[in-house]
Amino acid sequence: MEKKLSREDAWKLLTDYTKTPALQTHALAVEAVMRHFARLNGEDEEIWGAAGLLHDLDYEQFPEEHCIKAVEIMREHEIDEVYIRAMSCHGYGICTDTKPESQMEKVLFTIDELTGLINAACLMRPSKSVLDLEVKSVKKKFKDKRFAAGVDRDIIRKGCEMLGMELDDVIRETIEGMKEKAEEIGLKGNL
């Protein structure tokens, strides 16, 4: 059984290396979605949540060594391999060759980019909120390659295939996960 990381310890480690509010907020959004998917899969929310929090651990300080430096940092802090693998898998095909195998790894790989797209879509809405966001609105933004151009749609598609889920379902569940922490991630808007 893996050595479980507490929410507090994961947050402390993240904030020791990540000071930018936008990056912290992204980590919180990914954590919320990971917890939501953990519940859907009958898995441990704490483990999935911590994996989500830590996925970009090294990104702010070491963008050129993203995912590589995080392995070193996590091992120095004696973080369990289950978290290290998940973090490494989210960079599969981009900065690592660690292929997602577990359900947790596949979900993290899929929803990382998607939370960014959804966040951007929310900010364009009159409400500035995730609470009234619909799948069809996100799908429209997904198809517009100029919108949130930094979001890699192919990763999201590849992740959906790995999960054996339709894009619409992944978008719907990602929105649901983000709704649970709307205020914390700055997407409550004016609702």
PDB file of C-alpha atoms in Angstrom:
ATOM      1  CA  MET A   1       0.000   0.000   0.000  1.00  0.00           C
ATOM      2  CA  GLU A   2       1.336   3.405  -0.977  1.00  0.00           C
ATOM      3  CA  LYS A   3       2.358   5.971   1.602  1.00  0.00           C
ATOM      4  CA  LYS A   4      -0.578   8.350   1.493  1.00  0.00           C
ATOM      5  CA  LEU A   5       0.086  12.058   1.285  1.00  0.00           C
ATOM      6  CA  SER A   6      -2.155  14.334   3.345  1.00  0.00           C
ATOM      7  CA  ARG A   7      -3.896  17.269   1.657  1.00  0.00           C
ATOM      8  CA  GLU A   8      -1.965  19.634   3.938  1.00  0.00           C
ATOM      9  CA  ASP A   9       1.422  18.133   3.041  1.00  0.00           C
ATOM     10  CA  ALA A  10       0.625  18.150  -0.681  1.00  0.00           C
ATOM     11  CA  TRP A  11      -0.500  21.798  -0.512  1.00  0.00           C
ATOM     12  CA  LYS A  12       2.605  22.803   1.472  1.00  0.00           C
ATOM     13  CA  LEU A  13       4.905  21.092  -1.028  1.00  0.00           C
ATOM     14  CA  LEU A  14       3.094  22.725  -3.947  1.00  0.00           C
ATOM     15  CA  THR A  15       3.227  26.216  -2.420  1.00  0.00           C
ATOM     16  CA  ASP A  16       6.912  25.826  -1.490  1.00  0.00           C
ATOM     17  CA  TYR A  17       7.669  25.546  -5.225  1.00  0.00           C
ATOM     18  CA  THR A  18       4.726  27.409  -6.778  1.00  0.00           C
ATOM     19  CA  LYS A  19       4.077  31.024  -5.761  1.00  0.00           C
ATOM     20  CA  THR A  20       2.089  32.274  -8.786  1.00  0.00           C
ATOM     21  CA  PRO A  21      -1.622  32.545  -7.886  1.00  0.00           C
ATOM     22  CA  ALA A  22      -2.734  31.425 -11.378  1.00  0.00           C
ATOM     23  CA  LEU A  23      -0.634  28.243 -11.137  1.00  0.00           C
ATOM     24  CA  GLN A  24      -1.913  27.538  -7.619  1.00  0.00           C
ATOM     25  CA  THR A  25      -5.484  28.033  -8.855  1.00  0.00           C
ATOM     26  CA  HIS A  26      -4.859  25.659 -11.767  1.00  0.00           C
ATOM     27  CA  ALA A  27      -3.557  23.056  -9.294  1.00  0.00           C
ATOM     28  CA  LEU A  28      -6.709  23.508  -7.175  1.00  0.00           C
ATOM     29  CA  ALA A  29      -8.927  23.093 -10.244  1.00  0.00           C
ATOM     30  CA  VAL A  30      -7.129  19.902 -11.265  1.00  0.00           C
ATOM     31  CA  GLU A  31      -7.347  18.645  -7.669  1.00  0.00           C
ATOM     32  CA  ALA A  32     -11.114  19.269  -7.593  1.00  0.00           C
ATOM     33  CA  VAL A  33     -11.655  17.429 -10.872  1.00  0.00           C
ATOM     34  CA  MET A  34      -9.422  14.540  -9.774  1.00  0.00           C
ATOM     35  CA  ARG A  35     -11.419  14.174  -6.545  1.00  0.00           C
ATOM     36  CA  HIS A  36     -14.653  14.180  -8.562  1.00  0.00           C
ATOM     37  CA  PHE A  37     -13.362  11.469 -10.917  1.00  0.00           C
ATOM     38  CA  ALA A  38     -12.074   9.450  -7.944  1.00  0.00           C
ATOM     39  CA  ARG A  39     -15.625   9.369  -6.554  1.00  0.00           C
ATOM     40  CA  LEU A  40     -17.011   8.350  -9.960  1.00  0.00           C
ATOM     41  CA  ASN A  41     -14.478   5.513 -10.099  1.00  0.00           C
ATOM     42  CA  GLY A  42     -14.917   4.398  -6.476  1.00  0.00           C
ATOM     43  CA  GLU A  43     -11.302   5.348  -5.758  1.00  0.00           C
ATOM     44  CA  ASP A  44      -9.541   7.229  -2.953  1.00  0.00           C
ATOM     45  CA  GLU A  45     -10.254  10.968  -3.254  1.00  0.00           C
ATOM     46  CA  GLU A  46      -7.274  11.889  -1.084  1.00  0.00           C
ATOM     47  CA  ILE A  47      -4.776  10.099  -3.314  1.00  0.00           C
ATOM     48  CA  TRP A  48      -6.298  11.343  -6.572  1.00  0.00           C
ATOM     49  CA  GLY A  49      -6.623  14.872  -5.166  1.00  0.00           C
ATOM     50  CA  ALA A  50      -2.990  15.035  -4.027  1.00  0.00           C
ATOM     51  CA  ALA A  51      -1.863  13.740  -7.425  1.00  0.00           C
ATOM     52  CA  GLY A  52      -3.844  16.563  -9.020  1.00  0.00           C
ATOM     53  CA  LEU A  53      -2.401  19.194  -6.693  1.00  0.00           C
ATOM     54  CA  LEU A  54       1.192  18.159  -7.374  1.00  0.00           C
ATOM     55  CA  HIS A  55       1.060  17.552 -11.134  1.00  0.00           C
ATOM     56  CA  ASP A  56       2.786  20.873 -12.007  1.00  0.00           C
ATOM     57  CA  LEU A  57       5.055  20.969  -8.952  1.00  0.00           C
ATOM     58  CA  ASP A  58       8.171  22.008 -10.890  1.00  0.00           C
ATOM     59  CA  TYR A  59       6.560  24.079 -13.640  1.00  0.00           C
ATOM     60  CA  GLU A  60       7.077  27.574 -12.192  1.00  0.00           C
ATOM     61  CA  GLN A  61      10.730  27.168 -11.177  1.00  0.00           C
ATOM     62  CA  PHE A  62      11.881  24.692 -13.816  1.00  0.00           C
ATOM     63  CA  PRO A  63       9.723  25.084 -16.961  1.00  0.00           C
ATOM     64  CA  GLU A  64      12.499  23.681 -19.171  1.00  0.00           C
ATOM     65  CA  GLU A  65      12.736  20.565 -16.980  1.00  0.00           C
ATOM     66  CA  HIS A  66       8.988  20.148 -16.375  1.00  0.00           C
ATOM     67  CA  CYS A  67       8.161  16.695 -14.967  1.00  0.00           C
ATOM     68  CA  ILE A  68      11.864  15.784 -14.790  1.00  0.00           C
ATOM     69  CA  LYS A  69      12.725  18.107 -11.890  1.00  0.00           C
ATOM     70  CA  ALA A  70       9.476  17.193 -10.089  1.00  0.00           C
ATOM     71  CA  VAL A  71      10.630  13.559  -9.885  1.00  0.00           C
ATOM     72  CA  GLU A  72      13.799  14.680  -8.065  1.00  0.00           C
ATOM     73  CA  ILE A  73      11.874  17.021  -5.746  1.00  0.00           C
ATOM     74  CA  MET A  74       9.275  14.389  -4.897  1.00  0.00           C
ATOM     75  CA  ARG A  75      11.909  11.720  -4.234  1.00  0.00           C
ATOM     76  CA  GLU A  76      13.844  14.135  -1.989  1.00  0.00           C
ATOM     77  CA  HIS A  77      10.627  14.566   0.021  1.00  0.00           C
ATOM     78  CA  GLU A  78      10.056  10.775   0.061  1.00  0.00           C
ATOM     79  CA  ILE A  79       6.773  11.090  -1.821  1.00  0.00           C
ATOM     80  CA  ASP A  80       5.292   7.742  -2.816  1.00  0.00           C
ATOM     81  CA  GLU A  81       5.866   6.512  -6.386  1.00  0.00           C
ATOM     82  CA  VAL A  82       2.093   6.491  -7.056  1.00  0.00           C
ATOM     83  CA  TYR A  83       2.164  10.317  -7.038  1.00  0.00           C
ATOM     84  CA  ILE A  84       5.453  10.503  -8.937  1.00  0.00           C
ATOM     85  CA  ARG A  85       4.113   8.252 -11.696  1.00  0.00           C
ATOM     86  CA  ALA A  86       0.859  10.223 -11.985  1.00  0.00           C
ATOM     87  CA  MET A  87       2.780  13.517 -12.215  1.00  0.00           C
ATOM     88  CA  SER A  88       5.134  12.043 -14.790  1.00  0.00           C
ATOM     89  CA  CYS A  89       2.270  10.556 -16.850  1.00  0.00           C
ATOM     90  CA  HIS A  90       0.554  13.904 -17.273  1.00  0.00           C
ATOM     91  CA  GLY A  91       3.508  14.932 -19.434  1.00  0.00           C
ATOM     92  CA  TYR A  92       3.324  11.798 -21.606  1.00  0.00           C
ATOM     93  CA  GLY A  93       4.354  12.511 -25.182  1.00  0.00           C
ATOM     94  CA  ILE A  94       5.281  16.114 -24.297  1.00  0.00           C
ATOM     95  CA  CYS A  95       8.107  15.987 -21.780  1.00  0.00           C
ATOM     96  CA  THR A  96       8.068  12.357 -20.573  1.00  0.00           C
ATOM     97  CA  ASP A  97       7.599   8.908 -22.050  1.00  0.00           C
ATOM     98  CA  THR A  98       5.777   7.618 -18.961  1.00  0.00           C
ATOM     99  CA  LYS A  99       2.560   6.219 -20.409  1.00  0.00           C
ATOM    100  CA  PRO A 100      -0.588   6.535 -18.287  1.00  0.00           C
ATOM    101  CA  GLU A 101      -1.677   3.052 -17.172  1.00  0.00           C
ATOM    102  CA  SER A 102      -3.853   3.369 -14.061  1.00  0.00           C
ATOM    103  CA  GLN A 103      -7.246   5.049 -14.201  1.00  0.00           C
ATOM    104  CA  MET A 104      -5.894   7.894 -12.058  1.00  0.00           C
ATOM    105  CA  GLU A 105      -2.996   8.495 -14.457  1.00  0.00           C
ATOM    106  CA  LYS A 106      -5.305   8.488 -17.488  1.00  0.00           C
ATOM    107  CA  VAL A 107      -7.725  10.946 -15.877  1.00  0.00           C
ATOM    108  CA  LEU A 108      -4.923  13.344 -14.896  1.00  0.00           C
ATOM    109  CA  PHE A 109      -3.460  13.176 -18.414  1.00  0.00           C
ATOM    110  CA  THR A 110      -6.878  13.964 -19.921  1.00  0.00           C
ATOM    111  CA  ILE A 111      -8.218  16.701 -17.659  1.00  0.00           C
ATOM    112  CA  ASP A 112      -5.098  18.830 -17.136  1.00  0.00           C
ATOM    113  CA  GLU A 113      -5.446  20.638 -20.479  1.00  0.00           C
ATOM    114  CA  LEU A 114      -9.250  20.493 -20.322  1.00  0.00           C
ATOM    115  CA  THR A 115      -9.421  22.428 -17.033  1.00  0.00           C
ATOM    116  CA  GLY A 116      -7.426  25.183 -18.748  1.00  0.00           C
ATOM    117  CA  LEU A 117      -9.876  25.313 -21.661  1.00  0.00           C
ATOM    118  CA  ILE A 118     -12.872  25.361 -19.313  1.00  0.00           C
ATOM    119  CA  ASN A 119     -11.277  28.075 -17.184  1.00  0.00           C
ATOM    120  CA  ALA A 120     -10.746  30.244 -20.280  1.00  0.00           C
ATOM    121  CA  ALA A 121     -14.309  29.548 -21.493  1.00  0.00           C
ATOM    122  CA  CYS A 122     -15.715  30.652 -18.119  1.00  0.00           C
ATOM    123  CA  LEU A 123     -13.851  33.945 -18.208  1.00  0.00           C
ATOM    124  CA  MET A 124     -15.424  34.773 -21.591  1.00  0.00           C
ATOM    125  CA  ARG A 125     -18.966  34.318 -20.257  1.00  0.00           C
ATOM    126  CA  PRO A 126     -21.108  37.198 -18.992  1.00  0.00           C
ATOM    127  CA  SER A 127     -21.414  35.376 -15.642  1.00  0.00           C
ATOM    128  CA  LYS A 128     -17.638  34.614 -15.493  1.00  0.00           C
ATOM    129  CA  SER A 129     -18.775  31.389 -13.822  1.00  0.00           C
ATOM    130  CA  VAL A 130     -18.442  27.632 -14.179  1.00  0.00           C
ATOM    131  CA  LEU A 131     -21.759  27.188 -12.364  1.00  0.00           C
ATOM    132  CA  ASP A 132     -23.895  27.903 -15.445  1.00  0.00           C
ATOM    133  CA  LEU A 133     -21.464  26.493 -18.022  1.00  0.00           C
ATOM    134  CA  GLU A 134     -22.846  23.911 -20.454  1.00  0.00           C
ATOM    135  CA  VAL A 135     -21.040  21.160 -22.330  1.00  0.00           C
ATOM    136  CA  LYS A 136     -22.088  22.599 -25.714  1.00  0.00           C
ATOM    137  CA  SER A 137     -20.392  25.926 -24.896  1.00  0.00           C
ATOM    138  CA  VAL A 138     -17.135  24.149 -24.111  1.00  0.00           C
ATOM    139  CA  LYS A 139     -17.458  21.991 -27.250  1.00  0.00           C
ATOM    140  CA  LYS A 140     -17.814  25.158 -29.353  1.00  0.00           C
ATOM    141  CA  LYS A 141     -14.641  26.600 -27.788  1.00  0.00           C
ATOM    142  CA  PHE A 142     -12.909  23.221 -28.173  1.00  0.00           C
ATOM    143  CA  LYS A 143     -13.527  23.308 -31.947  1.00  0.00           C
ATOM    144  CA  ASP A 144     -12.253  26.893 -32.291  1.00  0.00           C
ATOM    145  CA  LYS A 145      -8.489  26.363 -32.490  1.00  0.00           C
ATOM    146  CA  ARG A 146      -7.821  30.095 -31.999  1.00  0.00           C
ATOM    147  CA  PHE A 147      -9.589  30.077 -28.635  1.00  0.00           C
ATOM    148  CA  ALA A 148      -7.151  29.241 -25.782  1.00  0.00           C
ATOM    149  CA  ALA A 149      -4.682  28.281 -28.497  1.00  0.00           C
ATOM    150  CA  GLY A 150      -2.204  26.941 -25.927  1.00  0.00           C
ATOM    151  CA  VAL A 151      -4.575  24.130 -24.987  1.00  0.00           C
ATOM    152  CA  ASP A 152      -3.580  20.924 -26.778  1.00  0.00           C
ATOM    153  CA  ARG A 153      -6.848  19.412 -28.013  1.00  0.00           C
ATOM    154  CA  ASP A 154      -5.066  16.264 -29.210  1.00  0.00           C
ATOM    155  CA  ILE A 155      -4.015  15.420 -25.652  1.00  0.00           C
ATOM    156  CA  ILE A 156      -7.623  15.738 -24.509  1.00  0.00           C
ATOM    157  CA  ARG A 157      -8.820  13.530 -27.403  1.00  0.00           C
ATOM    158  CA  LYS A 158      -6.073  10.956 -26.759  1.00  0.00           C
ATOM    159  CA  GLY A 159      -6.995  10.945 -23.052  1.00  0.00           C
ATOM    160  CA  CYS A 160     -10.669  10.356 -23.826  1.00  0.00           C
ATOM    161  CA  GLU A 161      -9.638   7.364 -25.951  1.00  0.00           C
ATOM    162  CA  MET A 162      -7.455   6.005 -23.135  1.00  0.00           C
ATOM    163  CA  LEU A 163     -10.389   6.354 -20.736  1.00  0.00           C
ATOM    164  CA  GLY A 164     -12.856   4.873 -23.208  1.00  0.00           C
ATOM    165  CA  MET A 165     -15.084   7.918 -22.661  1.00  0.00           C
ATOM    166  CA  GLU A 166     -16.804  10.309 -25.038  1.00  0.00           C
ATOM    167  CA  LEU A 167     -15.450  13.863 -25.099  1.00  0.00           C
ATOM    168  CA  ASP A 168     -18.864  15.222 -24.035  1.00  0.00           C
ATOM    169  CA  ASP A 169     -18.868  13.019 -20.927  1.00  0.00           C
ATOM    170  CA  VAL A 170     -15.328  13.995 -19.957  1.00  0.00           C
ATOM    171  CA  ILE A 171     -16.201  17.681 -20.420  1.00  0.00           C
ATOM    172  CA  ARG A 172     -19.399  17.274 -18.361  1.00  0.00           C
ATOM    173  CA  GLU A 173     -17.621  15.551 -15.461  1.00  0.00           C
ATOM    174  CA  THR A 174     -14.723  18.028 -15.561  1.00  0.00           C
ATOM    175  CA  ILE A 175     -17.214  20.910 -15.315  1.00  0.00           C
ATOM    176  CA  GLU A 176     -18.935  19.124 -12.401  1.00  0.00           C
ATOM    177  CA  GLY A 177     -15.621  18.716 -10.588  1.00  0.00           C
ATOM    178  CA  MET A 178     -14.765  22.386 -11.096  1.00  0.00           C
ATOM    179  CA  LYS A 179     -18.222  23.454  -9.882  1.00  0.00           C
ATOM    180  CA  GLU A 180     -17.533  21.813  -6.524  1.00  0.00           C
ATOM    181  CA  LYS A 181     -14.701  24.309  -5.892  1.00  0.00           C
ATOM    182  CA  ALA A 182     -16.010  27.205  -8.013  1.00  0.00           C
ATOM    183  CA  GLU A 183     -15.304  29.841  -5.385  1.00  0.00           C
ATOM    184  CA  GLU A 184     -11.867  28.501  -4.472  1.00  0.00           C
ATOM    185  CA  ILE A 185     -10.752  28.444  -8.126  1.00  0.00           C
ATOM    186  CA  GLY A 186     -12.167  31.885  -8.890  1.00  0.00           C
ATOM    187  CA  LEU A 187     -14.983  30.677 -11.136  1.00  0.00           C
ATOM    188  CA  LYS A 188     -18.058  31.428  -9.048  1.00  0.00           C
ATOM    189  CA  GLY A 189     -18.334  34.608 -11.102  1.00  0.00           C
ATOM    190  CA  ASN A 190     -21.303  36.842 -10.390  1.00  0.00           C
ATOM    191  CA  LEU A 191     -23.753  33.991  -9.736  1.00  0.00           C
TER     192      LEU A 191
END
